[in-house]
Short mmCIF file of C-alpha atoms in Angstrom, two decimals:
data_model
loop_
_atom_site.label_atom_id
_atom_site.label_comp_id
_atom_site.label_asym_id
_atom_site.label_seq_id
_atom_site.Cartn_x
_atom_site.Cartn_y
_atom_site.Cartn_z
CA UNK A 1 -58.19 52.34 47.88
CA UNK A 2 -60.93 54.16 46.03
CA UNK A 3 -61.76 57.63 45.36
CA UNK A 4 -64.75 59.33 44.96
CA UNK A 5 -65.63 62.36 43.48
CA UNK A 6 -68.23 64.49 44.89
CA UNK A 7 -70.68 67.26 43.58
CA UNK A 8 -72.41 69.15 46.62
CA UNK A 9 -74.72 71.58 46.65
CA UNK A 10 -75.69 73.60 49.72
CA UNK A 11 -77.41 77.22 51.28
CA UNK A 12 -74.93 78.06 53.01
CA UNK A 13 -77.28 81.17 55.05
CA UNK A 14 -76.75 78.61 58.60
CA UNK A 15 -73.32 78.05 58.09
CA UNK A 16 -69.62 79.24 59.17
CA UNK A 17 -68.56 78.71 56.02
CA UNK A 18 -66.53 75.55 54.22
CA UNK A 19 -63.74 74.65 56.45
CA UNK A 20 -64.20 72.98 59.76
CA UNK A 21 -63.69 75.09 63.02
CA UNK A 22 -64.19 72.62 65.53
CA UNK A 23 -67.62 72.23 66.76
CA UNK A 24 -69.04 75.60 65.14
CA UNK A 25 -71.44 74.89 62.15
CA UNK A 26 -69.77 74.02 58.88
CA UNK A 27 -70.40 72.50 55.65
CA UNK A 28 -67.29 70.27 56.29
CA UNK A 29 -68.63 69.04 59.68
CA UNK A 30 -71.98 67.82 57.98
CA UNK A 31 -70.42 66.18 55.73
CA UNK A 32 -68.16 64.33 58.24
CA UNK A 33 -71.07 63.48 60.37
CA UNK A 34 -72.57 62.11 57.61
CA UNK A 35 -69.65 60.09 56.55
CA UNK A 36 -68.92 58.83 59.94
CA UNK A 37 -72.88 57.92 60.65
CA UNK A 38 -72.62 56.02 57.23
CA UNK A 39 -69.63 54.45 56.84
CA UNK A 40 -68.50 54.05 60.84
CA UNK A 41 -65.14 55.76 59.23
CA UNK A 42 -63.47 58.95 60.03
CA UNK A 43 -63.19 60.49 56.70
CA UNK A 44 -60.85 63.36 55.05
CA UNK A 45 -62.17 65.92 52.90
CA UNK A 46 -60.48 67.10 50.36
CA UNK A 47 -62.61 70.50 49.03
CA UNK A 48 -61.58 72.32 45.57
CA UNK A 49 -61.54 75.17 47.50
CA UNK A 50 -63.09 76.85 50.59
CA UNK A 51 -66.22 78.86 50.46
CA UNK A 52 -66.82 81.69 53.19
CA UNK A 53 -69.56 82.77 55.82
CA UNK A 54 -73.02 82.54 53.97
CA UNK A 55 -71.71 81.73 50.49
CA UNK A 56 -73.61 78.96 48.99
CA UNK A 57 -73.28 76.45 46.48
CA UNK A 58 -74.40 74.88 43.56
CA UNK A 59 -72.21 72.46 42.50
CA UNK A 60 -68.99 72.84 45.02
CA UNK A 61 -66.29 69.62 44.19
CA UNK A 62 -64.58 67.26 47.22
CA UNK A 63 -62.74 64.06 46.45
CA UNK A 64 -62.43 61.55 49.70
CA UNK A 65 -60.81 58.21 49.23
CA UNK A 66 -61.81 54.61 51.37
CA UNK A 67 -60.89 51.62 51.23
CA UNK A 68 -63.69 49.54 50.36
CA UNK A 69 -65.73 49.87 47.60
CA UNK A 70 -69.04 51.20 48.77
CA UNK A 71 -72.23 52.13 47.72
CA UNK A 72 -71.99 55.99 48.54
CA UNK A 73 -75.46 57.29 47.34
CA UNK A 74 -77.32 57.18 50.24
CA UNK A 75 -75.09 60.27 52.22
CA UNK A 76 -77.96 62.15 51.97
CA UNK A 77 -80.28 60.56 54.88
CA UNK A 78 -77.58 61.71 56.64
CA UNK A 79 -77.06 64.81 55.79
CA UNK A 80 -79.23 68.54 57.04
CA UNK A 81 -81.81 69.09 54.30
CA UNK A 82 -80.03 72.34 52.94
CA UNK A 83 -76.59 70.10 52.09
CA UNK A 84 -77.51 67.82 49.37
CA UNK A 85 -74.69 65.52 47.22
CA UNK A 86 -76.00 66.42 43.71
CA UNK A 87 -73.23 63.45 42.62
CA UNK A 88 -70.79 60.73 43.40
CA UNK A 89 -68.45 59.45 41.10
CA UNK A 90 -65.80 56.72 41.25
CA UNK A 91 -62.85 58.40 39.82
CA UNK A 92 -59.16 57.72 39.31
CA UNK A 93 -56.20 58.11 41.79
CA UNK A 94 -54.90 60.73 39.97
CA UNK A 95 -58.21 63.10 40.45
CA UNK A 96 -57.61 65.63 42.99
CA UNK A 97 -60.69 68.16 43.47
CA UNK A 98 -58.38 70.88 44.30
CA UNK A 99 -55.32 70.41 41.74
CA UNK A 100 -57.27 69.19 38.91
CA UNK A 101 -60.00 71.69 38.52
CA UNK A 102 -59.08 73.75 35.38
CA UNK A 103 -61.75 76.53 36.07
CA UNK A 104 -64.28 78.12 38.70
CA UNK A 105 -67.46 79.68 37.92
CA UNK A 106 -68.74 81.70 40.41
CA UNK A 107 -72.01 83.58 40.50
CA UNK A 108 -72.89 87.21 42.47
CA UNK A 109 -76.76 87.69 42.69
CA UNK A 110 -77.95 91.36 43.90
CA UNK A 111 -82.19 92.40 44.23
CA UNK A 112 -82.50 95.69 42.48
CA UNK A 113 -86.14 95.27 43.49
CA UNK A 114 -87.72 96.28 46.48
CA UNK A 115 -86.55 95.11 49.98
CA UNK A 116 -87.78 91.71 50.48
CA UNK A 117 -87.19 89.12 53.74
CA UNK A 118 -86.98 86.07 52.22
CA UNK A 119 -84.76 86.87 49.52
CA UNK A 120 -81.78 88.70 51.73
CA UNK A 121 -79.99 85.55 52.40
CA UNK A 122 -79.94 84.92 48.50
CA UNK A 123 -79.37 88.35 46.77
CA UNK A 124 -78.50 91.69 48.87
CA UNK A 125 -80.87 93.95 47.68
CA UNK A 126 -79.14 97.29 46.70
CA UNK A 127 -80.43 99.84 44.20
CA UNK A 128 -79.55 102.63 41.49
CA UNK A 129 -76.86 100.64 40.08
CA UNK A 130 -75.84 101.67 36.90
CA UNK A 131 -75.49 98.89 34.04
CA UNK A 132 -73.50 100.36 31.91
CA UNK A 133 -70.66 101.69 34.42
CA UNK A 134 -70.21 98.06 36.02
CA UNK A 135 -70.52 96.69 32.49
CA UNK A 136 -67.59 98.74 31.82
CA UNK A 137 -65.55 98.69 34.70
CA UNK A 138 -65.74 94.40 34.89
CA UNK A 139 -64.19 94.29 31.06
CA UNK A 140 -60.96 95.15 32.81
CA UNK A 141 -61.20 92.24 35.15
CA UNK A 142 -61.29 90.04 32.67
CA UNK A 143 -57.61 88.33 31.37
CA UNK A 144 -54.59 87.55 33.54
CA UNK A 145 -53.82 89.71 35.74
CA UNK A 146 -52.27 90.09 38.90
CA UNK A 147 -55.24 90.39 41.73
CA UNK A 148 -53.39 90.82 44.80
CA UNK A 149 -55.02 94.07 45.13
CA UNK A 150 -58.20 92.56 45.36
CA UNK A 151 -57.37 89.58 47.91
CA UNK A 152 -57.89 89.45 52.07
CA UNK A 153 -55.10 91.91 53.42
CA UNK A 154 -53.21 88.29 55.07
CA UNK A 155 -52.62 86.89 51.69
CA UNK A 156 -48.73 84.90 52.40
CA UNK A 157 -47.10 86.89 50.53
CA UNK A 158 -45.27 84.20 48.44
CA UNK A 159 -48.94 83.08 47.25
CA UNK A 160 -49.07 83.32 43.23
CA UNK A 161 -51.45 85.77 43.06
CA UNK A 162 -51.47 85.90 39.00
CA UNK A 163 -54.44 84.72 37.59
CA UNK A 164 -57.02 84.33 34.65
CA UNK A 165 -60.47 85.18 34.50
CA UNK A 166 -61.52 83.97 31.29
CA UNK A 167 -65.20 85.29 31.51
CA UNK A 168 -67.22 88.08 32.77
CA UNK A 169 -70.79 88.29 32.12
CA UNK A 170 -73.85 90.85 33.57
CA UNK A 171 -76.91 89.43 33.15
CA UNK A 172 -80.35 91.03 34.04
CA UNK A 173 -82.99 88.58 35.52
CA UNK A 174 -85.81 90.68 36.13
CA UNK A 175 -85.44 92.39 39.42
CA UNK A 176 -82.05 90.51 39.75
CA UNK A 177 -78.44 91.16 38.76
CA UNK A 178 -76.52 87.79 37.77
CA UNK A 179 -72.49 88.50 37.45
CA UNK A 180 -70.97 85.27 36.14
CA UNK A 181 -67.01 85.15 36.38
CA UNK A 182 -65.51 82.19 34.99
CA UNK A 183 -61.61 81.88 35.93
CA UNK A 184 -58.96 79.67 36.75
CA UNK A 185 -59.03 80.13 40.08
CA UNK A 186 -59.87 82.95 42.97
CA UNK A 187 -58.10 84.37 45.13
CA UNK A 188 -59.94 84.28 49.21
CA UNK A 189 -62.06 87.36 49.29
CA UNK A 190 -61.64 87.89 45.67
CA UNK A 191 -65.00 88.08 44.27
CA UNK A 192 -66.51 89.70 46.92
CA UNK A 193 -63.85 92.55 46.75
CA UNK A 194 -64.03 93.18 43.16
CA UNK A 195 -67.95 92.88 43.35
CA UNK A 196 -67.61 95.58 46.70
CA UNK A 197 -65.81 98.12 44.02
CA UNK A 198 -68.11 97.15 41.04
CA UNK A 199 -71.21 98.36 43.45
CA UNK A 200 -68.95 100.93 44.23
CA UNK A 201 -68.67 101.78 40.67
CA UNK A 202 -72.17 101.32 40.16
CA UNK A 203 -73.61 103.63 42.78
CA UNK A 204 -71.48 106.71 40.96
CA UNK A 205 -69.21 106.68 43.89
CA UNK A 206 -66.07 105.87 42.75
CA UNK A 207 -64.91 105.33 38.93
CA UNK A 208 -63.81 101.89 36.80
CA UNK A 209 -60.09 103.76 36.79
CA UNK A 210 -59.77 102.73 39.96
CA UNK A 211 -60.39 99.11 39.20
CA UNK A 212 -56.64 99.47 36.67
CA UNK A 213 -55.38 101.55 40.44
CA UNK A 214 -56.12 98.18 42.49
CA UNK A 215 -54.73 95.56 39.85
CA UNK A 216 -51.78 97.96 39.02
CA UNK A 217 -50.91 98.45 43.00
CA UNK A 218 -51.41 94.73 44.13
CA UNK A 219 -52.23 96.40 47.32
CA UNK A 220 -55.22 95.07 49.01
CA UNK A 221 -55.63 98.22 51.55
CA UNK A 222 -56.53 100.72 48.15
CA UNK A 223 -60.21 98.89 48.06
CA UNK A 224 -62.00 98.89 51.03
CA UNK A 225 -65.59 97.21 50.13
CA UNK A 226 -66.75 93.89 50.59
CA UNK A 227 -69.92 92.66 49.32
CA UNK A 228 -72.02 90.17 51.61
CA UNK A 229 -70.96 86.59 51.32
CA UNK A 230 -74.66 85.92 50.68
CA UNK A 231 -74.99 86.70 47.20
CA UNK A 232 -72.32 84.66 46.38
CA UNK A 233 -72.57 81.30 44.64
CA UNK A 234 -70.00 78.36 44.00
CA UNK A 235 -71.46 77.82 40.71
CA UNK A 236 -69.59 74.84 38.90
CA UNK A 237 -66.02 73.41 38.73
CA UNK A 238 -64.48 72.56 35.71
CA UNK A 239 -62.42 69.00 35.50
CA UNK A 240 -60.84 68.23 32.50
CA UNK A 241 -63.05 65.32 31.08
CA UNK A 242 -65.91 65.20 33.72
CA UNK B 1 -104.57 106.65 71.76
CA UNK B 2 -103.31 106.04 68.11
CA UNK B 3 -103.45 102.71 65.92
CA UNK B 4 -101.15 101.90 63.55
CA UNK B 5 -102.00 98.93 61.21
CA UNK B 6 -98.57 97.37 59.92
CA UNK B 7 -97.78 95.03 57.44
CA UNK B 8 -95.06 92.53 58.01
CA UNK B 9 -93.37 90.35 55.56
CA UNK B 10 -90.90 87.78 57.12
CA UNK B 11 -89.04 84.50 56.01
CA UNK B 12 -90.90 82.02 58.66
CA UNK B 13 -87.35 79.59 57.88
CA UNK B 14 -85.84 80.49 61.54
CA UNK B 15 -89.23 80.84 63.61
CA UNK B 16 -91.57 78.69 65.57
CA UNK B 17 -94.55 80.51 63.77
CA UNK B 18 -95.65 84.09 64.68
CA UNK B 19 -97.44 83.58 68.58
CA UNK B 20 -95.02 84.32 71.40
CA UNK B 21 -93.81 81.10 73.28
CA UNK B 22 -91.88 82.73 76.02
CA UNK B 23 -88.46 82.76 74.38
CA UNK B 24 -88.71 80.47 71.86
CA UNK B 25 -87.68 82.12 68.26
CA UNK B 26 -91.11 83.57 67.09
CA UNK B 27 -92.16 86.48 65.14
CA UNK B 28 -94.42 88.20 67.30
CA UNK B 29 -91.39 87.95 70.22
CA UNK B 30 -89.49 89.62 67.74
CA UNK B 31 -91.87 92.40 66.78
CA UNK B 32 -91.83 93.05 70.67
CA UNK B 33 -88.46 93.10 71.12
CA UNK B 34 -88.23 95.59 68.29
CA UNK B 35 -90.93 98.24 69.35
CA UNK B 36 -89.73 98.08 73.41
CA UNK B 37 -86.48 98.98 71.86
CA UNK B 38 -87.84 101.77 69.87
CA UNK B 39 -90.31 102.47 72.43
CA UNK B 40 -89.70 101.81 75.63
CA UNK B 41 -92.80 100.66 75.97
CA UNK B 42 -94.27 96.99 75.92
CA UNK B 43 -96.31 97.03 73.19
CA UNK B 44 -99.61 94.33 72.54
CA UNK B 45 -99.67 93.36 69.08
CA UNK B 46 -103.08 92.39 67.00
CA UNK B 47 -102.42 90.13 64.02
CA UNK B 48 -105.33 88.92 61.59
CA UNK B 49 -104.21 85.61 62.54
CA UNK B 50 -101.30 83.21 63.29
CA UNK B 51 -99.16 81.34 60.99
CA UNK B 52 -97.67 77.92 62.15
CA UNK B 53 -94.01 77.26 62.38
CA UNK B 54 -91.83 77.82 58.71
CA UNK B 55 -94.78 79.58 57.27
CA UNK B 56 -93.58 82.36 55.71
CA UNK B 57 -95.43 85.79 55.41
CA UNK B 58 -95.59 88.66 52.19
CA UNK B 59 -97.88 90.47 53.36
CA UNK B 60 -98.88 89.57 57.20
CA UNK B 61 -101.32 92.47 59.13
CA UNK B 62 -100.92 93.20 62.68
CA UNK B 63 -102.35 96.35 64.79
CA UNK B 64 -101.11 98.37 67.74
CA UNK B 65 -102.08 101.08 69.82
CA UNK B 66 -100.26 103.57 71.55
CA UNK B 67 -100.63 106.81 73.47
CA UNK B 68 -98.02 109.10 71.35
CA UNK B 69 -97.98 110.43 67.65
CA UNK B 70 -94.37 109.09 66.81
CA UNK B 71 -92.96 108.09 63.96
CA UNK B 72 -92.31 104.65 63.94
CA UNK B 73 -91.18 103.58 60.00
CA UNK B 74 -87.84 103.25 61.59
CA UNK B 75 -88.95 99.93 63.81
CA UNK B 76 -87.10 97.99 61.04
CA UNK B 77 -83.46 98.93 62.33
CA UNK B 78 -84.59 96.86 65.55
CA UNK B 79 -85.90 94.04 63.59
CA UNK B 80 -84.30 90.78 61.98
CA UNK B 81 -83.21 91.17 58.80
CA UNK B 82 -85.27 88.49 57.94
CA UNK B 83 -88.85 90.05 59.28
CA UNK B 84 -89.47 93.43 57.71
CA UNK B 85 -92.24 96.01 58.33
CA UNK B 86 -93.70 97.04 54.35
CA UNK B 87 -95.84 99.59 55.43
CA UNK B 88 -96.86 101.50 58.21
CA UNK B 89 -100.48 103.33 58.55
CA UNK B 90 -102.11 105.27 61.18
CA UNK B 91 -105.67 104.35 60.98
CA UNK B 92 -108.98 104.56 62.88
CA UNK B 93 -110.43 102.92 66.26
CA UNK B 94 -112.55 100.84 64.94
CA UNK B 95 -109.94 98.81 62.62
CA UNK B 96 -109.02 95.84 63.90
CA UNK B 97 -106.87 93.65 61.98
CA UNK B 98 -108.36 90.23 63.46
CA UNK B 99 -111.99 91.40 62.76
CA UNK B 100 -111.97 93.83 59.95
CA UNK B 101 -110.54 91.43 57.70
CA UNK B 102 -112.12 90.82 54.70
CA UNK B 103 -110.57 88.01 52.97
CA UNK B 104 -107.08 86.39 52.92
CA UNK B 105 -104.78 85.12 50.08
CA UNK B 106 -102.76 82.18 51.11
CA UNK B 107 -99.95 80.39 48.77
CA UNK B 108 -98.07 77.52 48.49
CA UNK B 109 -95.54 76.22 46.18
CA UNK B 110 -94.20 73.09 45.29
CA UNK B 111 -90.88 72.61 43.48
CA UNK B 112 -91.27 70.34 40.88
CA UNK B 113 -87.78 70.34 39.45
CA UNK B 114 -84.47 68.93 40.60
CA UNK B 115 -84.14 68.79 44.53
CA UNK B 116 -82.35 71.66 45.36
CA UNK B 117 -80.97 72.48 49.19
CA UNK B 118 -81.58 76.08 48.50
CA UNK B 119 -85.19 76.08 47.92
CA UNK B 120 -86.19 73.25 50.78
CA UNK B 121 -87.18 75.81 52.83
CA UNK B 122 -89.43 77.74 50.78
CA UNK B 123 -90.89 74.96 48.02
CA UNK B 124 -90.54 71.46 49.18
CA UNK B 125 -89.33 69.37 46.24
CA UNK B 126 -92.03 66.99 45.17
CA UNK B 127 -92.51 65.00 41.58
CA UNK B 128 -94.48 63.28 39.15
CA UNK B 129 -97.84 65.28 40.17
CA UNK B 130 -100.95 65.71 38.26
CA UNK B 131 -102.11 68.91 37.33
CA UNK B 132 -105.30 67.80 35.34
CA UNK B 133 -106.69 65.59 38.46
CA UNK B 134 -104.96 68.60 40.88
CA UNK B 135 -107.38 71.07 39.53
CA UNK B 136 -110.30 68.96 39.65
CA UNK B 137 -109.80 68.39 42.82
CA UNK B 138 -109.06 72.03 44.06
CA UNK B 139 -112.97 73.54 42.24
CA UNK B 140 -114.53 70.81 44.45
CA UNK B 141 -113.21 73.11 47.48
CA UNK B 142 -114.37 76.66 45.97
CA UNK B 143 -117.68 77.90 47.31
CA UNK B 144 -118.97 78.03 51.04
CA UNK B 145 -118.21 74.75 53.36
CA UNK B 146 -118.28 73.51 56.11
CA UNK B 147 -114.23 72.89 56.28
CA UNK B 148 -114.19 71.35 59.90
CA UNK B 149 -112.94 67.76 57.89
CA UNK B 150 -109.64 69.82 57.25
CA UNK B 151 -109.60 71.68 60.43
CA UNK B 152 -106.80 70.80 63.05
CA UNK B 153 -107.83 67.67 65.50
CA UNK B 154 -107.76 69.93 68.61
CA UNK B 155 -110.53 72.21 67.28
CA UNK B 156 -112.41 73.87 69.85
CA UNK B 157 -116.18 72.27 69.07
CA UNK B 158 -117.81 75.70 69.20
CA UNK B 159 -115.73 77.07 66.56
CA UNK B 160 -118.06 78.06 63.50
CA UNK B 161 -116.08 75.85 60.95
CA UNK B 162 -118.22 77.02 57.62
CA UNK B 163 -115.91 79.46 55.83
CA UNK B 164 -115.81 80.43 51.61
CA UNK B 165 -113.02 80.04 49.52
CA UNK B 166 -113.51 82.75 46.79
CA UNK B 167 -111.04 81.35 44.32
CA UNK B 168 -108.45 79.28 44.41
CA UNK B 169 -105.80 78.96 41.21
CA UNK B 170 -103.02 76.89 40.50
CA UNK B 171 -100.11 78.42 37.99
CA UNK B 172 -97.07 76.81 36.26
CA UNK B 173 -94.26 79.18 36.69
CA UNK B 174 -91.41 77.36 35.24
CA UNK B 175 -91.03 74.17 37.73
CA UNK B 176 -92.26 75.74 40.28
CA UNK B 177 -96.61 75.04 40.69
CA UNK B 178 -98.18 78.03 42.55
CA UNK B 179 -101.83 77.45 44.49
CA UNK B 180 -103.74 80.49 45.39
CA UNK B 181 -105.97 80.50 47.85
CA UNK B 182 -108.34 83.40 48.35
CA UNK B 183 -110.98 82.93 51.15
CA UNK B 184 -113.12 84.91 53.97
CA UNK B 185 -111.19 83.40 56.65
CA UNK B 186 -109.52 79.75 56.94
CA UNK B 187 -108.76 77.22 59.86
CA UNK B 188 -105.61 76.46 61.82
CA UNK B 189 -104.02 73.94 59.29
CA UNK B 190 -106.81 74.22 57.03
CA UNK B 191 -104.59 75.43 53.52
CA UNK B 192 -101.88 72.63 54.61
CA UNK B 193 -104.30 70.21 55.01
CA UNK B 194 -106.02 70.44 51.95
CA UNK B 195 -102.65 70.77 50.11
CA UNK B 196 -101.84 67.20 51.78
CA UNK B 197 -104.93 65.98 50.70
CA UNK B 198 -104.52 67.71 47.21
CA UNK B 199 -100.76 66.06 46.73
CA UNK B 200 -102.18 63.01 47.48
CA UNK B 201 -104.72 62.86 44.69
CA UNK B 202 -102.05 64.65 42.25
CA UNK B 203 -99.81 61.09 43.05
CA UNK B 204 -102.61 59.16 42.36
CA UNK B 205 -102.79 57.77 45.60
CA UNK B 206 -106.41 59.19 46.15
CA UNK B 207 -109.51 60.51 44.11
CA UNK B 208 -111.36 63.54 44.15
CA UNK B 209 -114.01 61.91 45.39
CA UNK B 210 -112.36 61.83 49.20
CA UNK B 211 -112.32 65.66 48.83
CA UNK B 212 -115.95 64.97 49.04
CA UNK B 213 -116.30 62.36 51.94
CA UNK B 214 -113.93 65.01 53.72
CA UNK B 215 -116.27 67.80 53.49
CA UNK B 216 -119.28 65.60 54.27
CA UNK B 217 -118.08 64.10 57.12
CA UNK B 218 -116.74 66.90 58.90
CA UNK B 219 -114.25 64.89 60.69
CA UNK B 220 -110.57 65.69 60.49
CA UNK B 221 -109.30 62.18 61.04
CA UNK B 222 -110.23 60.74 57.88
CA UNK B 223 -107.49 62.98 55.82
CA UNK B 224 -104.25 63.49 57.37
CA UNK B 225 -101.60 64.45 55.26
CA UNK B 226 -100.21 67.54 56.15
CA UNK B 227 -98.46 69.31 53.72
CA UNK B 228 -94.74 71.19 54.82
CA UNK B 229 -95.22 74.37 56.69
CA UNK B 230 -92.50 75.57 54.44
CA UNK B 231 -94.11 75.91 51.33
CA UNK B 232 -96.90 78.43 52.80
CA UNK B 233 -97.23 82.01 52.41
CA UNK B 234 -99.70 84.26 54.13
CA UNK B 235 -99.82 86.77 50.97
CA UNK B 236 -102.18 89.23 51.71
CA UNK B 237 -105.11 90.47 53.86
CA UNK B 238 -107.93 92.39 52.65
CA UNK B 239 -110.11 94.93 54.70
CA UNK B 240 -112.66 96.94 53.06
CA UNK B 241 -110.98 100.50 52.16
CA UNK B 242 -106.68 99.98 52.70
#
């Protein structure tokens, strides 16, 4: 047996998201089309995580394993032009995309410009944000803490829902916001909730005490807002040595 | 009777080009759909001109007339997200926004960096061009010609095919290479020809001298690359006083 490790990269704007849901469009199904046209082999997927409805990616990580060794660089004939295998690696058994990955970076984009078509499947364009408020308010994301508060109201409840963000960072690329967060892992809905209360914060609407409220109540029915899945990027996954 | 000159920026991605074809995705269609549902009436629109299918618009003109003084900034709650109305004018009879043009400014972009799924549809990804022989190329196309040679196949013969490119520009902005195109009018496939043509000659695959035999021979089967729909923008269109 031999497993491969993946790097894809894809706009998700067409999309239904990651995970397969029968016949709807998915990344997931691509890439099992492809497989099958390519290697005549029903093939399991094994993602480091899901992404949702319209979030893209730049460098999302699946392992799949086959039993012949195989030339696997040519998926991409096979594959819609906006899914695109950036890399394929043979790896060891032990590699699991999912188990292994040490860290996620994920990336929010938002237009403070003006209103423009072709960018509001990339970067929701909102405006009047204040800097310094969300600047503040995302320091007290960062660390371990619990971020129940900020997951999708069906978390299972015996989920660990204790985790690290190790980095925050607000960067301003002309007429565009970049939030990096950098953390061990994300809960579903996550980023998109906390970015939903940082606009929040940012529009003057609500305060960054209510960011300590949300962590300190682990209860995701205090936070409301979700930002669109659109401006959200699966940036990079972190493997110990590759 | 009132006319209201609009300008329309829209993401061509999703669209079969701007002229209705019955219910095929277009952008026209959608501008219709729009202003009956604001309306109630069914409303003839006047671009300056078409665009072909994935062309994308910033700055697209159309006019319409109708035989109340409403408001109608709010058409873009009935629209797409991805088509958006910029600006809204009334203006006088005699503007038409076919024959009052003055000029229009076409670009197109190439990505020149790493393929990327998330800029296919708006800068096809190609390599290893030549700017030096790109440029020579593109001043033997500035001035008054007769472009028929780069005209669509299934010109009508009558059509007056001489036409003047004021300028035209290319720009390195990062890896991305930016042609401008500013001209008194230009053929159907015209700006994607000539960027097929122009590719060509930037691979090394042709000289600047078939730019030449192309405009000489007035024959559009001797060139026919035609560049991705994808990478062209209808930027602007200029009348004489708005």
């Amino acid at each position: 047996m031999y497993r491969y490790k993946c790097i894809v990269s894809y706009d998700g704007t067409k999309y239904m998201g990651f995970q397969i849901q029968d016949e709807l469009p998915t990344i997931e199904l691509k890439l099992k089309e492809a497989m099958y046209k390519m290697l005549k082999e029903d093939i399991k997927i094994y993602p480091s995580g899901r992404t949702d409805r319209y979030v893209h990616a730049k460098g999302q990580v699946f392992h799949f394993d086959i039993d012949k060794n195989i030339p696997v660089n040519g998926i991409n004939a096979f594959l819609p032009n906006d899914i695109y295998i950036v890399d394929v690696t043979m790896v060891d058994e032990e590699f699991h995309a999912r188990f292994s990955a040490k860290a996620k970076e994920y990336r929010y984009y938002i237009n403070q410009g003006e209103y423009n078509p072709l960018l509001v499947n990339y970067a929701p364009n909102i405006k009047g944000l204040d800097i310094n408020k969300m600047e503040e308010a995302l320091k007290l994301l960062e660390g371990t803490h619990n971020f129940k508060g900020f997951a999708s109201a069906q978390i299972d409840p015996r989920k660990d829902t204790v985790k690290t963000i190790f980095e925050i960072k607000l960067n301003v690329r002309g007429v565009f916001l970049e939030f990096v967060f950098i953390g061990s892992g994300f809960l579903k809905y996550q980023i998109r909730r906390m970015m939903g209360l940082i606009i929040e914060i940012g529009r003057g609407k609500e305060s960054k005490t209510k960011i300590t409220e949300v962590l300190d109540k682990c209860d995701p029915s205090i936070s409301h807002k979700v930002a669109p899945g659109c401006g959200l990027y699966l940036y990079k996954v972190y493997y110990e040595s590759m």
